[in-house]
């Protein structure tokens, strides 16, 4: 069977840190091992933690998500109302600092900077 990773090698992704309970901008290293009859895909995450890079080996797929793109429909958690509000990403990944999170626009309000763990994808009907 052909073995196809779901992310390309060296993809810019987000990794969910169970220690810090936040999404961290990271780079994904993909390796394929095993035999052609039984290939094995391994995802290793290189995360910038503080001022140093840390590798998380054999990272499960539920701890990885693609970075959000400019214009993407998302929801932002509002602690004041304890609800998720519809929003759109307004910056591109090239201009993002690894620890800064996302710039979003909620409704007709101004852009705000939001931590990564307070943003999730929104899937509209249709």
Short mmCIF file of N, CA, C and O in Angstrom, two decimals, residues 11-126:
data_model
loop_
_atom_site.label_atom_id
_atom_site.label_comp_id
_atom_site.label_asym_id
_atom_site.label_seq_id
_atom_site.Cartn_x
_atom_site.Cartn_y
_atom_site.Cartn_z
N UNK A 11 6.12 21.35 7.28
CA UNK A 11 4.93 22.21 7.29
C UNK A 11 4.93 23.08 8.54
O UNK A 11 5.32 22.64 9.63
N UNK A 12 4.45 24.31 8.38
CA UNK A 12 4.22 25.18 9.53
C UNK A 12 2.85 24.81 10.09
O UNK A 12 1.84 24.88 9.38
N UNK A 13 2.83 24.34 11.32
CA UNK A 13 1.59 23.85 11.94
C UNK A 13 1.48 24.41 13.35
O UNK A 13 2.34 25.17 13.80
N UNK A 14 0.43 24.00 14.03
CA UNK A 14 0.29 24.29 15.46
C UNK A 14 0.24 22.96 16.20
O UNK A 14 -0.39 22.01 15.75
N UNK A 15 0.91 22.92 17.33
CA UNK A 15 0.98 21.74 18.17
C UNK A 15 0.32 22.08 19.50
O UNK A 15 0.59 23.12 20.09
N UNK A 16 -0.57 21.18 19.97
CA UNK A 16 -1.21 21.40 21.27
C UNK A 16 -0.32 20.85 22.37
O UNK A 16 -0.05 19.65 22.42
N UNK A 17 0.15 21.75 23.23
CA UNK A 17 1.00 21.34 24.34
C UNK A 17 0.14 20.91 25.52
O UNK A 17 -0.58 21.74 26.10
N UNK A 18 0.17 19.63 25.89
CA UNK A 18 -0.61 19.20 27.04
C UNK A 18 -0.08 19.79 28.35
O UNK A 18 -0.81 19.93 29.31
N UNK A 19 1.19 20.15 28.36
CA UNK A 19 1.78 20.75 29.56
C UNK A 19 1.24 22.15 29.79
O UNK A 19 0.79 22.50 30.88
N UNK A 20 1.27 22.98 28.73
CA UNK A 20 0.86 24.38 28.84
C UNK A 20 -0.60 24.60 28.47
O UNK A 20 -1.14 25.68 28.68
N UNK A 21 -1.23 23.58 27.87
CA UNK A 21 -2.63 23.64 27.45
C UNK A 21 -2.90 24.80 26.49
O UNK A 21 -3.90 25.51 26.60
N UNK A 22 -1.99 24.97 25.54
CA UNK A 22 -2.13 25.98 24.49
C UNK A 22 -1.60 25.42 23.17
O UNK A 22 -0.83 24.45 23.15
N UNK A 23 -2.02 26.04 22.07
CA UNK A 23 -1.49 25.72 20.75
C UNK A 23 -0.21 26.52 20.54
O UNK A 23 -0.18 27.72 20.82
N UNK A 24 0.83 25.88 20.04
CA UNK A 24 2.14 26.49 19.85
C UNK A 24 2.52 26.38 18.37
O UNK A 24 2.45 25.29 17.79
N UNK A 25 2.93 27.50 17.77
CA UNK A 25 3.39 27.45 16.39
C UNK A 25 4.62 26.56 16.32
O UNK A 25 5.53 26.68 17.14
N UNK A 26 4.64 25.65 15.35
CA UNK A 26 5.70 24.65 15.27
C UNK A 26 5.96 24.28 13.82
O UNK A 26 5.20 24.65 12.93
N UNK A 27 7.01 23.49 13.63
CA UNK A 27 7.32 22.92 12.33
C UNK A 27 7.19 21.41 12.45
O UNK A 27 7.58 20.83 13.45
N UNK A 28 6.64 20.79 11.42
CA UNK A 28 6.40 19.35 11.44
C UNK A 28 7.47 18.63 10.62
O UNK A 28 7.74 18.99 9.48
N UNK A 29 8.08 17.63 11.23
CA UNK A 29 9.02 16.77 10.52
C UNK A 29 8.35 15.42 10.32
O UNK A 29 7.91 14.79 11.29
N UNK A 30 8.24 15.02 9.07
CA UNK A 30 7.56 13.78 8.72
C UNK A 30 8.59 12.75 8.29
O UNK A 30 9.48 13.05 7.49
N UNK A 31 8.48 11.56 8.84
CA UNK A 31 9.37 10.48 8.38
C UNK A 31 8.53 9.24 8.10
O UNK A 31 7.54 8.97 8.78
N UNK A 32 8.96 8.52 7.08
CA UNK A 32 8.29 7.28 6.70
C UNK A 32 9.30 6.16 6.88
O UNK A 32 10.43 6.23 6.39
N UNK A 33 8.89 5.14 7.63
CA UNK A 33 9.78 4.01 7.89
C UNK A 33 9.00 2.72 7.68
O UNK A 33 7.85 2.74 7.25
N UNK A 34 9.61 1.64 8.02
CA UNK A 34 8.96 0.34 7.85
C UNK A 34 9.23 -0.22 6.47
O UNK A 34 10.17 0.18 5.78
N UNK A 35 8.39 -1.13 6.05
CA UNK A 35 8.55 -1.77 4.75
C UNK A 35 7.48 -1.25 3.80
O UNK A 35 6.53 -0.59 4.22
N UNK A 36 7.62 -1.56 2.53
CA UNK A 36 6.60 -1.14 1.56
C UNK A 36 5.27 -1.82 1.86
O UNK A 36 4.21 -1.28 1.59
N UNK A 37 5.32 -3.01 2.44
CA UNK A 37 4.09 -3.72 2.80
C UNK A 37 3.45 -3.14 4.06
O UNK A 37 2.23 -3.15 4.21
N UNK A 38 4.29 -2.63 4.96
CA UNK A 38 3.80 -2.06 6.21
C UNK A 38 4.52 -0.76 6.53
O UNK A 38 5.34 -0.69 7.45
N UNK A 39 4.20 0.30 5.77
CA UNK A 39 4.86 1.58 6.03
C UNK A 39 4.34 2.22 7.31
O UNK A 39 3.21 1.95 7.74
N UNK A 40 5.18 3.05 7.89
CA UNK A 40 4.79 3.75 9.12
C UNK A 40 5.18 5.22 8.98
O UNK A 40 6.32 5.54 8.68
N UNK A 41 4.19 6.11 9.19
CA UNK A 41 4.44 7.55 9.15
C UNK A 41 4.57 8.05 10.57
O UNK A 41 3.74 7.75 11.43
N UNK A 42 5.62 8.81 10.82
CA UNK A 42 5.84 9.39 12.15
C UNK A 42 5.89 10.91 11.99
O UNK A 42 6.54 11.43 11.08
N UNK A 43 5.19 11.60 12.90
CA UNK A 43 5.17 13.05 12.91
C UNK A 43 5.92 13.54 14.14
O UNK A 43 5.53 13.25 15.27
N UNK A 44 7.01 14.26 13.92
CA UNK A 44 7.76 14.88 15.00
C UNK A 44 7.57 16.38 14.91
O UNK A 44 7.65 16.96 13.83
N UNK A 45 7.32 17.01 16.02
CA UNK A 45 7.07 18.44 16.08
C UNK A 45 8.29 19.15 16.65
O UNK A 45 8.84 18.73 17.66
N UNK A 46 8.70 20.23 15.99
CA UNK A 46 9.75 21.10 16.51
C UNK A 46 9.06 22.39 16.94
O UNK A 46 8.58 23.16 16.11
N UNK A 47 8.96 22.58 18.25
CA UNK A 47 8.24 23.73 18.80
C UNK A 47 9.21 24.72 19.41
O UNK A 47 10.20 24.33 20.03
N UNK A 48 8.93 25.99 19.22
CA UNK A 48 9.71 27.04 19.85
C UNK A 48 9.09 27.30 21.22
O UNK A 48 7.99 27.82 21.32
N UNK A 49 9.79 26.90 22.26
CA UNK A 49 9.31 27.06 23.63
C UNK A 49 10.28 27.98 24.35
O UNK A 49 11.45 27.63 24.53
N UNK A 50 9.80 29.14 24.73
CA UNK A 50 10.70 30.13 25.29
C UNK A 50 11.67 30.56 24.20
O UNK A 50 11.25 30.99 23.14
N UNK A 51 12.95 30.42 24.46
CA UNK A 51 13.96 30.79 23.46
C UNK A 51 14.63 29.59 22.80
O UNK A 51 15.60 29.74 22.09
N UNK A 52 14.11 28.41 23.08
CA UNK A 52 14.77 27.24 22.51
C UNK A 52 13.76 26.33 21.83
O UNK A 52 12.57 26.34 22.14
N UNK A 53 14.27 25.56 20.90
CA UNK A 53 13.44 24.61 20.17
C UNK A 53 13.41 23.29 20.93
O UNK A 53 14.41 22.85 21.45
N UNK A 54 12.23 22.71 20.96
CA UNK A 54 12.07 21.40 21.58
C UNK A 54 11.40 20.48 20.58
O UNK A 54 10.48 20.88 19.86
N UNK A 55 11.84 19.23 20.55
CA UNK A 55 11.27 18.24 19.64
C UNK A 55 10.31 17.35 20.41
O UNK A 55 10.65 16.86 21.50
N UNK A 56 9.14 17.16 19.87
CA UNK A 56 8.16 16.22 20.41
C UNK A 56 8.05 15.08 19.40
O UNK A 56 7.53 15.25 18.31
N UNK A 57 8.58 13.93 19.77
CA UNK A 57 8.63 12.79 18.86
C UNK A 57 7.32 12.01 18.87
O UNK A 57 6.64 11.95 19.88
N UNK A 58 7.01 11.42 17.72
CA UNK A 58 5.82 10.58 17.55
C UNK A 58 4.56 11.30 18.07
O UNK A 58 3.81 10.76 18.88
N UNK A 59 4.36 12.49 17.57
CA UNK A 59 3.23 13.30 18.01
C UNK A 59 1.93 12.75 17.42
O UNK A 59 1.85 12.51 16.21
N UNK A 60 0.89 12.55 18.24
CA UNK A 60 -0.38 12.06 17.70
C UNK A 60 -1.07 13.13 16.85
O UNK A 60 -0.90 14.34 17.08
N UNK A 61 -1.83 12.71 15.85
CA UNK A 61 -2.48 13.65 14.95
C UNK A 61 -3.48 14.57 15.64
O UNK A 61 -3.69 15.69 15.19
N UNK A 62 -4.07 14.13 16.75
CA UNK A 62 -5.03 15.00 17.43
C UNK A 62 -4.36 16.16 18.17
O UNK A 62 -5.03 17.03 18.71
N UNK A 63 -3.02 16.19 18.16
CA UNK A 63 -2.28 17.30 18.79
C UNK A 63 -1.69 18.23 17.74
O UNK A 63 -0.89 19.09 18.05
N UNK A 64 -2.10 18.04 16.47
CA UNK A 64 -1.57 18.84 15.37
C UNK A 64 -2.74 19.45 14.60
O UNK A 64 -3.74 18.78 14.36
N UNK A 65 -2.58 20.74 14.22
CA UNK A 65 -3.55 21.35 13.33
C UNK A 65 -2.83 22.31 12.39
O UNK A 65 -1.81 22.91 12.78
N UNK A 66 -3.35 22.46 11.17
CA UNK A 66 -2.73 23.44 10.27
C UNK A 66 -2.93 24.85 10.83
O UNK A 66 -3.92 25.12 11.51
N UNK A 67 -1.97 25.73 10.52
CA UNK A 67 -2.14 27.13 10.92
C UNK A 67 -3.37 27.69 10.21
O UNK A 67 -3.72 27.26 9.12
N UNK A 68 -3.99 28.66 10.83
CA UNK A 68 -5.15 29.29 10.23
C UNK A 68 -4.69 30.34 9.22
O UNK A 68 -3.66 30.97 9.41
N UNK A 69 -5.46 30.50 8.15
CA UNK A 69 -5.07 31.37 7.05
C UNK A 69 -5.84 32.69 7.09
O UNK A 69 -6.95 32.76 7.63
N UNK A 70 -5.24 33.71 6.48
CA UNK A 70 -5.90 35.00 6.40
C UNK A 70 -7.25 34.84 5.69
O UNK A 70 -7.36 34.14 4.69
N UNK A 71 -8.28 35.45 6.28
CA UNK A 71 -9.62 35.37 5.72
C UNK A 71 -10.43 34.17 6.18
O UNK A 71 -11.62 34.06 5.90
N UNK A 72 -9.79 33.26 6.92
CA UNK A 72 -10.48 32.04 7.36
C UNK A 72 -11.52 32.37 8.43
O UNK A 72 -11.30 33.18 9.32
N UNK A 73 -12.67 31.71 8.32
CA UNK A 73 -13.74 31.87 9.30
C UNK A 73 -13.38 31.10 10.56
O UNK A 73 -13.03 29.92 10.50
N UNK A 74 -13.43 31.77 11.70
CA UNK A 74 -13.07 31.16 12.98
C UNK A 74 -14.08 31.59 14.04
O UNK A 74 -14.96 32.41 13.80
N UNK A 75 -13.90 31.03 15.22
CA UNK A 75 -14.60 31.48 16.41
C UNK A 75 -13.56 31.85 17.45
O UNK A 75 -12.52 31.20 17.55
N UNK A 76 -13.86 32.90 18.20
CA UNK A 76 -12.96 33.40 19.23
C UNK A 76 -13.69 33.32 20.56
O UNK A 76 -14.85 33.74 20.68
N UNK A 77 -13.01 32.78 21.57
CA UNK A 77 -13.64 32.66 22.88
C UNK A 77 -13.60 33.99 23.62
O UNK A 77 -12.57 34.64 23.73
N UNK A 78 -14.78 34.39 24.10
CA UNK A 78 -14.90 35.62 24.88
C UNK A 78 -15.12 35.23 26.34
O UNK A 78 -16.17 34.67 26.70
N UNK A 79 -14.13 35.50 27.17
CA UNK A 79 -14.21 35.13 28.59
C UNK A 79 -15.32 35.89 29.30
O UNK A 79 -15.94 35.37 30.23
N UNK A 80 -15.56 37.13 28.89
CA UNK A 80 -16.57 37.96 29.54
C UNK A 80 -17.97 37.35 29.42
O UNK A 80 -18.72 37.30 30.39
N UNK A 81 -18.31 36.86 28.22
CA UNK A 81 -19.64 36.28 28.00
C UNK A 81 -19.64 34.76 28.05
O UNK A 81 -20.69 34.13 27.96
N UNK A 82 -18.43 34.18 28.15
CA UNK A 82 -18.26 32.72 28.16
C UNK A 82 -18.90 32.07 26.92
O UNK A 82 -19.56 31.03 27.01
N UNK A 83 -18.71 32.72 25.76
CA UNK A 83 -19.25 32.21 24.50
C UNK A 83 -18.20 32.30 23.41
O UNK A 83 -17.21 33.03 23.54
N UNK A 84 -18.43 31.57 22.34
CA UNK A 84 -17.58 31.63 21.15
C UNK A 84 -18.24 32.58 20.16
O UNK A 84 -19.42 32.41 19.84
N UNK A 85 -17.49 33.56 19.67
CA UNK A 85 -18.01 34.57 18.76
C UNK A 85 -17.43 34.36 17.36
O UNK A 85 -16.24 34.08 17.21
N UNK A 86 -18.26 34.54 16.32
CA UNK A 86 -17.73 34.41 14.96
C UNK A 86 -16.74 35.52 14.64
O UNK A 86 -16.92 36.67 15.06
N UNK A 87 -15.69 35.16 13.91
CA UNK A 87 -14.65 36.13 13.56
C UNK A 87 -13.96 35.67 12.29
O UNK A 87 -14.25 34.60 11.75
N UNK A 88 -13.02 36.50 11.81
CA UNK A 88 -12.19 36.16 10.65
C UNK A 88 -10.74 36.48 10.97
O UNK A 88 -10.44 37.47 11.63
N UNK A 89 -9.83 35.63 10.48
CA UNK A 89 -8.40 35.88 10.61
C UNK A 89 -8.04 37.04 9.67
O UNK A 89 -8.43 37.02 8.51
N UNK A 90 -7.28 38.02 10.18
CA UNK A 90 -6.94 39.19 9.36
C UNK A 90 -5.44 39.34 9.10
O UNK A 90 -5.04 40.31 8.47
N UNK A 91 -4.61 38.39 9.57
CA UNK A 91 -3.19 38.46 9.26
C UNK A 91 -2.75 37.18 8.56
O UNK A 91 -3.44 36.18 8.61
N UNK A 92 -1.61 37.25 7.88
CA UNK A 92 -1.09 36.05 7.24
C UNK A 92 0.06 35.49 8.06
O UNK A 92 0.63 36.18 8.90
N UNK A 93 0.36 34.21 7.85
CA UNK A 93 1.34 33.54 8.72
C UNK A 93 2.74 34.13 8.59
O UNK A 93 3.52 34.05 9.52
N UNK A 94 3.06 34.78 7.45
CA UNK A 94 4.39 35.37 7.31
C UNK A 94 4.60 36.53 8.29
O UNK A 94 5.70 36.80 8.72
N UNK A 95 3.53 37.25 8.62
CA UNK A 95 3.66 38.42 9.49
C UNK A 95 3.47 38.07 10.97
O UNK A 95 3.61 38.93 11.82
N UNK A 96 3.16 36.82 11.28
CA UNK A 96 2.88 36.41 12.66
C UNK A 96 4.14 36.09 13.43
O UNK A 96 5.00 35.39 12.95
N UNK A 97 4.20 36.56 14.65
CA UNK A 97 5.26 36.13 15.56
C UNK A 97 4.85 34.77 16.11
O UNK A 97 3.68 34.54 16.39
N UNK A 98 5.79 33.85 16.30
CA UNK A 98 5.42 32.50 16.74
C UNK A 98 4.58 32.45 18.02
O UNK A 98 3.78 31.55 18.21
N UNK A 99 4.74 33.41 18.91
CA UNK A 99 3.99 33.37 20.17
C UNK A 99 2.84 34.36 20.22
O UNK A 99 2.16 34.47 21.22
N UNK A 100 2.62 35.10 19.14
CA UNK A 100 1.65 36.20 19.19
C UNK A 100 0.21 35.78 19.01
O UNK A 100 -0.68 36.54 19.35
N UNK A 101 -0.06 34.64 18.47
CA UNK A 101 -1.44 34.26 18.21
C UNK A 101 -1.91 34.81 16.88
O UNK A 101 -1.14 34.90 15.93
N UNK A 102 -3.18 35.21 16.82
CA UNK A 102 -3.78 35.66 15.57
C UNK A 102 -4.39 37.04 15.73
O UNK A 102 -4.91 37.38 16.80
N UNK A 103 -4.39 37.80 14.64
CA UNK A 103 -5.19 39.02 14.57
C UNK A 103 -6.52 38.61 13.96
O UNK A 103 -6.56 37.94 12.93
N UNK A 104 -7.60 39.01 14.62
CA UNK A 104 -8.93 38.66 14.15
C UNK A 104 -9.83 39.89 14.17
O UNK A 104 -9.57 40.85 14.89
N UNK A 105 -10.88 39.80 13.36
CA UNK A 105 -11.90 40.84 13.38
C UNK A 105 -13.20 40.15 13.79
O UNK A 105 -13.63 39.19 13.16
N UNK A 106 -13.79 40.64 14.88
CA UNK A 106 -15.04 40.09 15.40
C UNK A 106 -16.15 41.05 15.01
O UNK A 106 -16.16 42.20 15.47
N UNK A 107 -17.06 40.61 14.14
CA UNK A 107 -18.15 41.48 13.69
C UNK A 107 -17.59 42.72 13.02
O UNK A 107 -16.67 42.66 12.21
N UNK A 108 -18.12 43.88 13.38
CA UNK A 108 -17.65 45.14 12.80
C UNK A 108 -16.62 45.83 13.69
O UNK A 108 -16.24 46.97 13.44
N UNK A 109 -16.18 45.16 14.75
CA UNK A 109 -15.19 45.73 15.67
C UNK A 109 -13.82 45.83 15.00
O UNK A 109 -13.57 45.25 13.95
N UNK A 110 -12.92 46.54 15.68
CA UNK A 110 -11.55 46.64 15.20
C UNK A 110 -10.85 45.29 15.33
O UNK A 110 -11.32 44.39 16.03
N UNK A 111 -9.69 45.19 14.69
CA UNK A 111 -8.86 43.99 14.83
C UNK A 111 -8.36 43.88 16.25
O UNK A 111 -8.03 44.88 16.89
N UNK A 112 -8.29 42.65 16.74
CA UNK A 112 -7.71 42.39 18.05
C UNK A 112 -6.74 41.22 17.94
O UNK A 112 -6.89 40.36 17.07
N UNK A 113 -5.75 41.20 18.81
CA UNK A 113 -4.80 40.09 18.88
C UNK A 113 -5.35 39.07 19.87
O UNK A 113 -5.72 39.43 20.98
N UNK A 114 -5.39 37.81 19.45
CA UNK A 114 -5.99 36.75 20.28
C UNK A 114 -5.02 35.59 20.38
O UNK A 114 -4.41 35.18 19.38
N UNK A 115 -4.86 35.05 21.56
CA UNK A 115 -3.99 33.88 21.77
C UNK A 115 -4.52 32.69 20.97
O UNK A 115 -5.73 32.53 20.79
N UNK A 116 -3.62 31.86 20.50
CA UNK A 116 -3.98 30.71 19.67
C UNK A 116 -5.00 29.78 20.32
O UNK A 116 -5.87 29.23 19.65
N UNK A 117 -4.89 29.59 21.63
CA UNK A 117 -5.80 28.65 22.29
C UNK A 117 -7.22 29.19 22.42
O UNK A 117 -8.12 28.46 22.83
N UNK A 118 -7.44 30.45 22.07
CA UNK A 118 -8.78 31.05 22.13
C UNK A 118 -9.42 31.13 20.75
O UNK A 118 -10.46 31.77 20.58
N UNK A 119 -8.79 30.49 19.75
CA UNK A 119 -9.30 30.53 18.37
C UNK A 119 -9.52 29.10 17.89
O UNK A 119 -8.68 28.23 18.09
N UNK A 120 -10.68 28.88 17.28
CA UNK A 120 -10.94 27.58 16.66
C UNK A 120 -11.61 27.80 15.31
O UNK A 120 -12.20 28.85 15.05
N UNK A 121 -11.49 26.81 14.45
CA UNK A 121 -12.09 26.91 13.12
C UNK A 121 -13.61 26.93 13.21
O UNK A 121 -14.19 26.29 14.08
N UNK A 122 -14.21 27.67 12.27
CA UNK A 122 -15.67 27.73 12.19
C UNK A 122 -16.08 27.13 10.84
O UNK A 122 -15.51 27.44 9.82
N UNK A 123 -17.05 26.27 10.88
CA UNK A 123 -17.55 25.62 9.67
C UNK A 123 -19.00 26.04 9.48
O UNK A 123 -19.89 25.58 10.19
N UNK A 124 -19.22 26.96 8.54
CA UNK A 124 -20.58 27.44 8.27
C UNK A 124 -21.36 26.41 7.48
O UNK A 124 -20.78 25.59 6.74
N UNK A 125 -22.69 26.43 7.60
CA UNK A 125 -23.55 25.54 6.83
C UNK A 125 -23.40 25.86 5.34
O UNK A 125 -23.22 27.01 4.96
N UNK A 126 -23.53 24.82 4.54
CA UNK A 126 -23.52 25.04 3.10
C UNK A 126 -22.45 24.42 2.45
O UNK A 126 -21.71 24.05 1.88
#
